[in-house]
mmCIF file of N, CA and C in Angstrom:
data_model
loop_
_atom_site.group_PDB
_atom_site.id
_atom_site.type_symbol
_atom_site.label_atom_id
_atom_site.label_comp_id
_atom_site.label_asym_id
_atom_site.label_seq_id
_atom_site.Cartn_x
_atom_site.Cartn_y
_atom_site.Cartn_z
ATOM 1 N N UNK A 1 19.379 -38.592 41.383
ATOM 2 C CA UNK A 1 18.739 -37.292 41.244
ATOM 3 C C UNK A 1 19.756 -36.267 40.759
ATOM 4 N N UNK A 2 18.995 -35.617 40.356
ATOM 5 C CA UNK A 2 20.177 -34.063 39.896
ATOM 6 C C UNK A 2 20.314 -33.347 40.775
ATOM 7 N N UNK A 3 21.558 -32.277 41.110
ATOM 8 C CA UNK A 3 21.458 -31.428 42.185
ATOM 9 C C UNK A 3 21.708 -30.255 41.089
ATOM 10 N N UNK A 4 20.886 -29.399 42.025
ATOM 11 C CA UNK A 4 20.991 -27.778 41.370
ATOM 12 C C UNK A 4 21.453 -26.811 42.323
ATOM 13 N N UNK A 5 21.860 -25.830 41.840
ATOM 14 C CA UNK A 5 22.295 -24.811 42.065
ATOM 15 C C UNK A 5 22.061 -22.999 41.733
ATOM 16 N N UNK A 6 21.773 -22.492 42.169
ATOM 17 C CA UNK A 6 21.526 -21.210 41.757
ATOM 18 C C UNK A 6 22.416 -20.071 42.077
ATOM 19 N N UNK A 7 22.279 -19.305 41.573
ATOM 20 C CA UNK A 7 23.535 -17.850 41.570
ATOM 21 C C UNK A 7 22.685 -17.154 40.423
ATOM 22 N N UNK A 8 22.863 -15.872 40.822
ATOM 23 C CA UNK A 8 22.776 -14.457 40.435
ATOM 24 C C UNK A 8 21.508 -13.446 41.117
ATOM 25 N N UNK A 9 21.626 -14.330 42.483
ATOM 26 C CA UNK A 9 20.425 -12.873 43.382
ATOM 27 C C UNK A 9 21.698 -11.622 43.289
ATOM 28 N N UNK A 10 20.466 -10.776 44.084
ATOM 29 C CA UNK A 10 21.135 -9.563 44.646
ATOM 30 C C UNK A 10 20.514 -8.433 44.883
ATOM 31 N N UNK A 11 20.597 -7.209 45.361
ATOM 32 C CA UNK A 11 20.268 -6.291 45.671
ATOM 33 C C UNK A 11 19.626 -5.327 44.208
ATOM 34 N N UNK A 12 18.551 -4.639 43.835
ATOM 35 C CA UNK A 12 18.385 -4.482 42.498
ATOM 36 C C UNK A 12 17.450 -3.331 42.854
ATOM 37 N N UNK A 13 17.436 -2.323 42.135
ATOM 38 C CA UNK A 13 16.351 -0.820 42.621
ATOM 39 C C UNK A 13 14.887 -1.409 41.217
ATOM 40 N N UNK A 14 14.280 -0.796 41.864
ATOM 41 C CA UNK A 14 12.903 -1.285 40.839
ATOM 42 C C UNK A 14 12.795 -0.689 39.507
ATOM 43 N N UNK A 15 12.260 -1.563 38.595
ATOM 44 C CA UNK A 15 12.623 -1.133 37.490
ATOM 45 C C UNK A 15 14.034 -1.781 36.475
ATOM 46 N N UNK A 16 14.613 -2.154 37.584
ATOM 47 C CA UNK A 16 15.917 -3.131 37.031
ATOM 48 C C UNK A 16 16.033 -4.358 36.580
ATOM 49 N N UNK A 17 16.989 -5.396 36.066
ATOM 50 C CA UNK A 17 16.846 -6.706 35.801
ATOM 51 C C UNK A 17 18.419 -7.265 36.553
ATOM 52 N N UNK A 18 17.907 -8.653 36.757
ATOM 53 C CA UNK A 18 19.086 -9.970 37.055
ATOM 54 C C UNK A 18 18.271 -10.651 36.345
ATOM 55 N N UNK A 19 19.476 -11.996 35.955
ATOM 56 C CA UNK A 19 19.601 -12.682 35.484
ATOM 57 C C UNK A 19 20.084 -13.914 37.018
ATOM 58 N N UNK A 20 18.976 -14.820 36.768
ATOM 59 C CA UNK A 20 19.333 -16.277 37.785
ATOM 60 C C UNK A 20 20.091 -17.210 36.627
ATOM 61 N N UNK A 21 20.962 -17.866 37.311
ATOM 62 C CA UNK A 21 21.366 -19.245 36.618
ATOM 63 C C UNK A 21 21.154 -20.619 37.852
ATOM 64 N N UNK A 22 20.795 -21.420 37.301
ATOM 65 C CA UNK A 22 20.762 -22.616 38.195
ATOM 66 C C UNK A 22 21.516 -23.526 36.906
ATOM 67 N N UNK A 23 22.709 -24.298 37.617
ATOM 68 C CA UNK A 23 23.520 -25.239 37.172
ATOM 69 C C UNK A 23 23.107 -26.131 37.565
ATOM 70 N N UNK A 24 22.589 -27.508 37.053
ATOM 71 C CA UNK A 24 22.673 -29.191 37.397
ATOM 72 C C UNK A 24 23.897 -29.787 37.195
ATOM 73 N N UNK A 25 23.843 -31.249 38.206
ATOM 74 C CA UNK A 25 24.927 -31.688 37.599
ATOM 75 C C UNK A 25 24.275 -33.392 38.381
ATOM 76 N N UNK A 26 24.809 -34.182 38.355
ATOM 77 C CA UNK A 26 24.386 -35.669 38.749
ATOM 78 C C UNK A 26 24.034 -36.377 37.493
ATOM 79 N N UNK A 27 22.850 -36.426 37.071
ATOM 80 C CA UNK A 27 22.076 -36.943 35.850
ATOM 81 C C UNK A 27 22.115 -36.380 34.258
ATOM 82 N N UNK A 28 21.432 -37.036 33.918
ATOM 83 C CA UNK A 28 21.033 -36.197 32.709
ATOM 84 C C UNK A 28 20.035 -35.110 32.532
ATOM 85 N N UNK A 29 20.888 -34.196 31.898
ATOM 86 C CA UNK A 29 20.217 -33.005 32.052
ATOM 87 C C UNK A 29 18.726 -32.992 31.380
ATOM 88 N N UNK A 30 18.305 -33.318 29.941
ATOM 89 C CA UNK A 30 17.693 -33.665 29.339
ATOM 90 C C UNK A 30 16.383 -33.980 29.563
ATOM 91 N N UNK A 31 16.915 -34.716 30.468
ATOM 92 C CA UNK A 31 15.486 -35.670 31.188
ATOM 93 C C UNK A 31 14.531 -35.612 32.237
ATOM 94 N N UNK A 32 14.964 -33.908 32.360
ATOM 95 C CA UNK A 32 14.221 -33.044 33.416
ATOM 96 C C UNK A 32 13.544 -31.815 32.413
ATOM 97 N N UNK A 33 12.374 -31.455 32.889
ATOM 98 C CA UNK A 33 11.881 -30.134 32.287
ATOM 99 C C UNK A 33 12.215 -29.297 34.026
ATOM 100 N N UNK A 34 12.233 -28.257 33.575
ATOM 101 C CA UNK A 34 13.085 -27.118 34.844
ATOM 102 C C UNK A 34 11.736 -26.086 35.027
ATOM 103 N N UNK A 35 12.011 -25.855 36.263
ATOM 104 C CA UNK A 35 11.304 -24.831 36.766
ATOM 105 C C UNK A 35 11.725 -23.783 37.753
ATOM 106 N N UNK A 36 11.637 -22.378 37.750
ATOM 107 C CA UNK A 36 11.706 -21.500 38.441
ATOM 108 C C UNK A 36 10.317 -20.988 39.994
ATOM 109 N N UNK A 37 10.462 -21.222 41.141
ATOM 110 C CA UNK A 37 9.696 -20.927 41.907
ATOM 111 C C UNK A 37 10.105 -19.598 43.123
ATOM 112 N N UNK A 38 9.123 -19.458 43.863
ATOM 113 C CA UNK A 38 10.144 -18.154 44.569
ATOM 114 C C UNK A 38 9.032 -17.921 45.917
ATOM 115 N N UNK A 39 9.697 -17.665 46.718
ATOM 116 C CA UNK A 39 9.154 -17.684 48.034
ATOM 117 C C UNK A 39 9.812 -15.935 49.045
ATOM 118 N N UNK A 40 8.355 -15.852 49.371
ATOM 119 C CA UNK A 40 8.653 -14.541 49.893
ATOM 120 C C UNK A 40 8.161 -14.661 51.809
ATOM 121 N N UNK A 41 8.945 -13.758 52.351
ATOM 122 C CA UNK A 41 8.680 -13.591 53.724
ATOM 123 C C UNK A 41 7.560 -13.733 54.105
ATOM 124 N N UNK A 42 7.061 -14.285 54.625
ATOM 125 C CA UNK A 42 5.531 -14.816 55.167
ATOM 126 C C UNK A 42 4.922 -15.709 54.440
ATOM 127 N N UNK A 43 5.247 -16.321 52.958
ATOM 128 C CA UNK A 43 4.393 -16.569 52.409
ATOM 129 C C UNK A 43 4.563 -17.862 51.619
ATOM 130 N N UNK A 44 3.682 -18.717 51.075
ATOM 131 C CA UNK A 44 4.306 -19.702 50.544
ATOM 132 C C UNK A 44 4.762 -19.969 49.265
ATOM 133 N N UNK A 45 5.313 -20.811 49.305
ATOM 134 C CA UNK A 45 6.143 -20.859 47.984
ATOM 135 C C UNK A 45 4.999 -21.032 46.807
ATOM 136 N N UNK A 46 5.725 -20.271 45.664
ATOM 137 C CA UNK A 46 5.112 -19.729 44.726
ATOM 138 C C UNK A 46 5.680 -19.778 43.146
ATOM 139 N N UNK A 47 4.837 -20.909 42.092
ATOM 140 C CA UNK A 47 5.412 -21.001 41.015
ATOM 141 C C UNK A 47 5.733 -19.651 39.984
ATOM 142 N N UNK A 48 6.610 -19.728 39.608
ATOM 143 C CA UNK A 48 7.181 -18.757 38.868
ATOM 144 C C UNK A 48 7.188 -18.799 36.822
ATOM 145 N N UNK A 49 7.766 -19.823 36.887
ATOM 146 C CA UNK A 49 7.714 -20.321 35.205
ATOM 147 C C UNK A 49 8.351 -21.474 35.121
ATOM 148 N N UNK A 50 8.555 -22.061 33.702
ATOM 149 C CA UNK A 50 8.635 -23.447 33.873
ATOM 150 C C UNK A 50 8.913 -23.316 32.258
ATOM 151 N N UNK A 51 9.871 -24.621 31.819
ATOM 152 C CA UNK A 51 10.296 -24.915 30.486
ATOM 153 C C UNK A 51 10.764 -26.506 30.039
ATOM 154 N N UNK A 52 9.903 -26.726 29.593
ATOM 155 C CA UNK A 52 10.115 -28.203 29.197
ATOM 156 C C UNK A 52 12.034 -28.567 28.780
ATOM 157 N N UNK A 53 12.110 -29.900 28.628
ATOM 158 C CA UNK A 53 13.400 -30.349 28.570
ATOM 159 C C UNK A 53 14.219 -30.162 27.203
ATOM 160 N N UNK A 54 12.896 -29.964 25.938
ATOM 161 C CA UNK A 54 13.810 -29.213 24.680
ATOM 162 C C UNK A 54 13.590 -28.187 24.619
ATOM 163 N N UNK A 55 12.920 -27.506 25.303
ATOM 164 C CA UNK A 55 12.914 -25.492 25.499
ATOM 165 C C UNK A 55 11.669 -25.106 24.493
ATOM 166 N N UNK A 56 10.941 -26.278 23.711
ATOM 167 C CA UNK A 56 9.992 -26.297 22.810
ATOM 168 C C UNK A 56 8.537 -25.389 23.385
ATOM 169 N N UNK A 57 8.632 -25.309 24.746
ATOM 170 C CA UNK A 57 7.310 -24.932 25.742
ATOM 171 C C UNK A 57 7.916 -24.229 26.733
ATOM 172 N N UNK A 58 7.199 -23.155 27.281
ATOM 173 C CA UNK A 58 7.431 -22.558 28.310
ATOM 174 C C UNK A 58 6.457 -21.633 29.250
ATOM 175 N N UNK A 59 6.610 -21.519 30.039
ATOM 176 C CA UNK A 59 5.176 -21.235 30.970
ATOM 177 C C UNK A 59 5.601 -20.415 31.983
ATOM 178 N N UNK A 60 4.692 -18.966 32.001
ATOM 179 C CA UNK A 60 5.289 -18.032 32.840
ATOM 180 C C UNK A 60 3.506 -17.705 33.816
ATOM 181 N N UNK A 61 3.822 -17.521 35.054
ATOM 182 C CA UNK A 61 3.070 -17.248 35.932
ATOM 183 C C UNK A 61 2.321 -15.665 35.303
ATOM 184 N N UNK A 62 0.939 -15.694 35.778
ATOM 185 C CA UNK A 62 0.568 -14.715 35.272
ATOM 186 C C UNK A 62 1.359 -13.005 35.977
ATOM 187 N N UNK A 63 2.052 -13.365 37.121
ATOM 188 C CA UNK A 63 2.597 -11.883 37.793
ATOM 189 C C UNK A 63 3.953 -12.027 37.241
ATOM 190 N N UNK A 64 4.393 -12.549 36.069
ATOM 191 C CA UNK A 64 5.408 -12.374 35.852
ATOM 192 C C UNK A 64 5.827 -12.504 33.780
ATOM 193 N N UNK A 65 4.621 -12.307 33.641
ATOM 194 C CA UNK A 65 4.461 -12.528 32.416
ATOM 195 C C UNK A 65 4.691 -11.089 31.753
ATOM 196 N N UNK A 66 5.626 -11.044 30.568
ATOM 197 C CA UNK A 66 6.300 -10.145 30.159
ATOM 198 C C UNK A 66 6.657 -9.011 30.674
ATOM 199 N N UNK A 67 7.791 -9.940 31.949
ATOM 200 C CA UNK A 67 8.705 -9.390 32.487
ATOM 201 C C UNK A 67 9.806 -9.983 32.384
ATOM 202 N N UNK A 68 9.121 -11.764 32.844
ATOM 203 C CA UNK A 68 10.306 -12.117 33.413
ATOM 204 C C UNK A 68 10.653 -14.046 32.249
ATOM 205 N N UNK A 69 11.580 -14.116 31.412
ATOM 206 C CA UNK A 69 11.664 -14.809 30.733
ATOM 207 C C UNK A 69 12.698 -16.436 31.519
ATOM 208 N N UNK A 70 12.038 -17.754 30.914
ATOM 209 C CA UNK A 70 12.821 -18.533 31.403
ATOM 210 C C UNK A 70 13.794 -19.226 30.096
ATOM 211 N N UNK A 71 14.809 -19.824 30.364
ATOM 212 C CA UNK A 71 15.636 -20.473 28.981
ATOM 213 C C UNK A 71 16.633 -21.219 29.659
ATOM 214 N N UNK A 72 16.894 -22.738 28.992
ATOM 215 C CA UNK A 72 17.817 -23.150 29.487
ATOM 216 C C UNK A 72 18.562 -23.805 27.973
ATOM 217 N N UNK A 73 20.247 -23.908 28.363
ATOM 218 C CA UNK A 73 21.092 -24.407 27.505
ATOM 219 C C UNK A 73 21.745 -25.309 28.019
ATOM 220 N N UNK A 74 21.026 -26.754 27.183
ATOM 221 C CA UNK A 74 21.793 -28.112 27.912
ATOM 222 C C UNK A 74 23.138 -28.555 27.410
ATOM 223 N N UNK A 75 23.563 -27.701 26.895
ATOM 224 C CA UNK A 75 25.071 -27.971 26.274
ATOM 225 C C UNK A 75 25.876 -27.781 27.909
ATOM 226 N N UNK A 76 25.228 -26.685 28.417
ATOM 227 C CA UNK A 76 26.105 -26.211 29.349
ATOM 228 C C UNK A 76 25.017 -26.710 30.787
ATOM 229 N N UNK A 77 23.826 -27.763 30.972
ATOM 230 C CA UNK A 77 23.316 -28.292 32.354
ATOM 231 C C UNK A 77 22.710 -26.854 32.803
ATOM 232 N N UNK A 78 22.306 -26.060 32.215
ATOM 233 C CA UNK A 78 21.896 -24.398 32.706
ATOM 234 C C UNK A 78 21.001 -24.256 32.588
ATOM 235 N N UNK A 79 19.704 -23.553 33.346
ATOM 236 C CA UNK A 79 18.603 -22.975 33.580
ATOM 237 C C UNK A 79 18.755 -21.581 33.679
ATOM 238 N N UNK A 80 18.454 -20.679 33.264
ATOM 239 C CA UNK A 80 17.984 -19.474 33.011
ATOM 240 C C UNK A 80 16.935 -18.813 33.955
ATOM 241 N N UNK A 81 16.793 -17.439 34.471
ATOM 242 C CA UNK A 81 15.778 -16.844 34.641
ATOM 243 C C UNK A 81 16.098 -15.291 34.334
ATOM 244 N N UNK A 82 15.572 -14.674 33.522
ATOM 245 C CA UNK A 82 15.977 -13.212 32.781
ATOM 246 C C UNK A 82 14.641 -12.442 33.637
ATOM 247 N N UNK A 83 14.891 -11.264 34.518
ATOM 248 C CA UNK A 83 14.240 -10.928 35.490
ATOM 249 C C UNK A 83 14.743 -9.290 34.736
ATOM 250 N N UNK A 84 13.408 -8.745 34.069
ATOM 251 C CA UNK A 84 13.412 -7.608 34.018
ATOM 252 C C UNK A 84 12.211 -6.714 34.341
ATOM 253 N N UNK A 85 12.351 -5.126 34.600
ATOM 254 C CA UNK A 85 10.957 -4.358 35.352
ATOM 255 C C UNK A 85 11.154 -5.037 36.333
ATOM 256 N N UNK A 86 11.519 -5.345 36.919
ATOM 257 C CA UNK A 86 11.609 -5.997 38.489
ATOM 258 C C UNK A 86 10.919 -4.770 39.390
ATOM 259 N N UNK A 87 10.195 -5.418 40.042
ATOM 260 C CA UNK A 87 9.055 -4.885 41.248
ATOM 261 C C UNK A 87 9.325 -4.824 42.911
ATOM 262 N N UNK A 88 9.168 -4.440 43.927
ATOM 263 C CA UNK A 88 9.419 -4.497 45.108
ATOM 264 C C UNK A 88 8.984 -5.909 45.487
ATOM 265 N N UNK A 89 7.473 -6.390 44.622
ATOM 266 C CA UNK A 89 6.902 -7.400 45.011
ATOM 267 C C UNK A 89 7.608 -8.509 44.670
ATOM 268 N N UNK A 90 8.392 -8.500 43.535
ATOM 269 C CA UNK A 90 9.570 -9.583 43.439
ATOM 270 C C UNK A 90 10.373 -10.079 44.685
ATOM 271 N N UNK A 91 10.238 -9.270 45.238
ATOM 272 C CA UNK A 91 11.364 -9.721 46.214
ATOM 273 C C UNK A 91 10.938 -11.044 47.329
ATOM 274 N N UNK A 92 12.173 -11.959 46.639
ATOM 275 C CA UNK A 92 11.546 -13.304 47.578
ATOM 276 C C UNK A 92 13.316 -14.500 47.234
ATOM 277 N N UNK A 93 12.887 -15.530 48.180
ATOM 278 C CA UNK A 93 14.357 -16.542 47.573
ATOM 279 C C UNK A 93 13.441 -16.972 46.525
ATOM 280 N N UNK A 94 14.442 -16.984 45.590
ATOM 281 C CA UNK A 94 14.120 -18.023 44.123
ATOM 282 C C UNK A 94 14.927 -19.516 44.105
ATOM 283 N N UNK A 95 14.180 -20.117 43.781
ATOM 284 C CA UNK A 95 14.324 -21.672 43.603
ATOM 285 C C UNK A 95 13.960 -22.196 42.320
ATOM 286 N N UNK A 96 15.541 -22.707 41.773
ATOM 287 C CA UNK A 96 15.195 -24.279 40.653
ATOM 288 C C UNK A 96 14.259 -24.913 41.430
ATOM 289 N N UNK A 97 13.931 -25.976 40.569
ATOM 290 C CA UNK A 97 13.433 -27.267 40.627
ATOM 291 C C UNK A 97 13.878 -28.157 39.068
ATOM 292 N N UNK A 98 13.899 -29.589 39.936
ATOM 293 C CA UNK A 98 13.540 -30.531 38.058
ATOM 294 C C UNK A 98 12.657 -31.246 38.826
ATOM 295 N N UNK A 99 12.152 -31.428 37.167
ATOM 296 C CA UNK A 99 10.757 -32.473 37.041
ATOM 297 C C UNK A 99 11.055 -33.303 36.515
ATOM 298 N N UNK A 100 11.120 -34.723 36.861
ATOM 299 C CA UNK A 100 11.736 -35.610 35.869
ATOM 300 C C UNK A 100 10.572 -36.010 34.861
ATOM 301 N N UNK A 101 10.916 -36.296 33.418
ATOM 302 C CA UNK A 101 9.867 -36.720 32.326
ATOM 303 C C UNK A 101 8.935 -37.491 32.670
ATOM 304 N N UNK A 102 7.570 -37.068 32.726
ATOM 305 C CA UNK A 102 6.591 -38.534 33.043
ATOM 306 C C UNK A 102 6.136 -38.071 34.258
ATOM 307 N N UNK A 103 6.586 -37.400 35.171
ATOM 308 C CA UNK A 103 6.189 -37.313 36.476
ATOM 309 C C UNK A 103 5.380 -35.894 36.930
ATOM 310 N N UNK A 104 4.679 -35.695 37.240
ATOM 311 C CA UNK A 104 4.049 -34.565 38.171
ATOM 312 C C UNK A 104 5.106 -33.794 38.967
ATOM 313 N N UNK A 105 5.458 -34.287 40.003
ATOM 314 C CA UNK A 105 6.082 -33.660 41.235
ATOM 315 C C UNK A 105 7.349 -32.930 40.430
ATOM 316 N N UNK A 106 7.939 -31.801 41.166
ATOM 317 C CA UNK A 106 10.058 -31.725 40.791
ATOM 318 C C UNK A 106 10.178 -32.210 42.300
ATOM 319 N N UNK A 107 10.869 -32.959 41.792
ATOM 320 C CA UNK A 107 11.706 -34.082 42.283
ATOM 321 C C UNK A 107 13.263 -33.461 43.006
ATOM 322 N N UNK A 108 13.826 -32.587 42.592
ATOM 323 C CA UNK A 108 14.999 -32.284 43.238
ATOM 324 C C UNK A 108 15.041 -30.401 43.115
ATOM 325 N N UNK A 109 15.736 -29.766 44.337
ATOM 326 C CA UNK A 109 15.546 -28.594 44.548
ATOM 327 C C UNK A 109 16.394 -27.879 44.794
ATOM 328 N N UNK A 110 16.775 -26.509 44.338
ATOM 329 C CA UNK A 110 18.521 -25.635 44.386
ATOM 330 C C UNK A 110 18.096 -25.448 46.234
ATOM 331 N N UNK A 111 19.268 -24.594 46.429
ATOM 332 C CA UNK A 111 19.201 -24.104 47.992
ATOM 333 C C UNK A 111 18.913 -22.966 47.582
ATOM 334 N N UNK A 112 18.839 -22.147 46.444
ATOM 335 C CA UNK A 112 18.086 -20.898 46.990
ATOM 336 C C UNK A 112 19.112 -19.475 46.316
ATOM 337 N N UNK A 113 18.167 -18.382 45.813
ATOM 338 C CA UNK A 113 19.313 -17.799 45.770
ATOM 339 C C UNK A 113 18.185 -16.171 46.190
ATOM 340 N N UNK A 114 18.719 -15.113 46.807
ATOM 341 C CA UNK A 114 17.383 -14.209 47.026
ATOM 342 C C UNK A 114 17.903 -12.702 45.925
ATOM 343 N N UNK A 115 17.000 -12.565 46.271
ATOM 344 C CA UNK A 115 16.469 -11.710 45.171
ATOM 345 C C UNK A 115 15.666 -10.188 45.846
ATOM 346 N N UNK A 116 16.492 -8.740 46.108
ATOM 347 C CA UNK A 116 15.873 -8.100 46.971
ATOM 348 C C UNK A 116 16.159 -6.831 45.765
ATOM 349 N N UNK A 117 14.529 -6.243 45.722
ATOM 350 C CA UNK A 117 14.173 -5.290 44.899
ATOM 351 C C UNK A 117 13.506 -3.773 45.916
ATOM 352 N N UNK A 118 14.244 -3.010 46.030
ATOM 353 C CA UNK A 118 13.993 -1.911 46.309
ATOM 354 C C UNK A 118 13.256 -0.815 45.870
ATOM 355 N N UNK A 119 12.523 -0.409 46.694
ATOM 356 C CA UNK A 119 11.315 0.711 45.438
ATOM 357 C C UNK A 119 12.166 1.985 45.866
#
């Protein structure tokens, strides 16, 4: 399996942007399409966007649609999440995932990185 990683939460006033990175490393990068999910206090986890394994497709949740962009560069095993207009309601831990090719489920999951938006 691949393991991921995430970095770039943080504290952010509304109206602002971060940028998430989730790094893989184990497998081949390639052979996963990536996804961004995010989970807020009380509530359950919640898909965010999603980008196939040549970046050819990409899929953004409707509460986050032209705001918040996904991109990854497999030169460098990197997943992307470009988080701009950021909302109070943003505020939640964000989570990679991979999906391995062929399969339904993501299969392997970052630990998390949070994400707190202040109005």
């Amino acid at each position: 399996q691949v393991q991921l990683v995430e970095s770039g939460g943080g504290l952010v006033q509304a109206g602002g942007s971060l940028r998430l990175s989730c790094a893989a490393s184990g497998r081949a990068f390639t052979i996963y399409n990536m996804g961004w999910f995010r989970q807020a206090p009380g509530k359950e986890r919640e898909f965010v966007a999603r980008i196939d394994w040549s970046s050819a497709s990409t899929y953004n949740a409707d509460s986050v649609k032209g705001r918040f962009t996904i991109s990854r560069d497999n030169a460098k095993n990197t997943v992307y999440l470009q988080m701009n207009s950021l909302k109070p309601e943003d505020t939640a831990i964000y989570y990679c995932a991979a999906q391995r090719l062929g399969r339904n489920e993501y299969t392997s999951w970052g630990q998390g990185t949070q994400v707190t938006v202040s109005s």
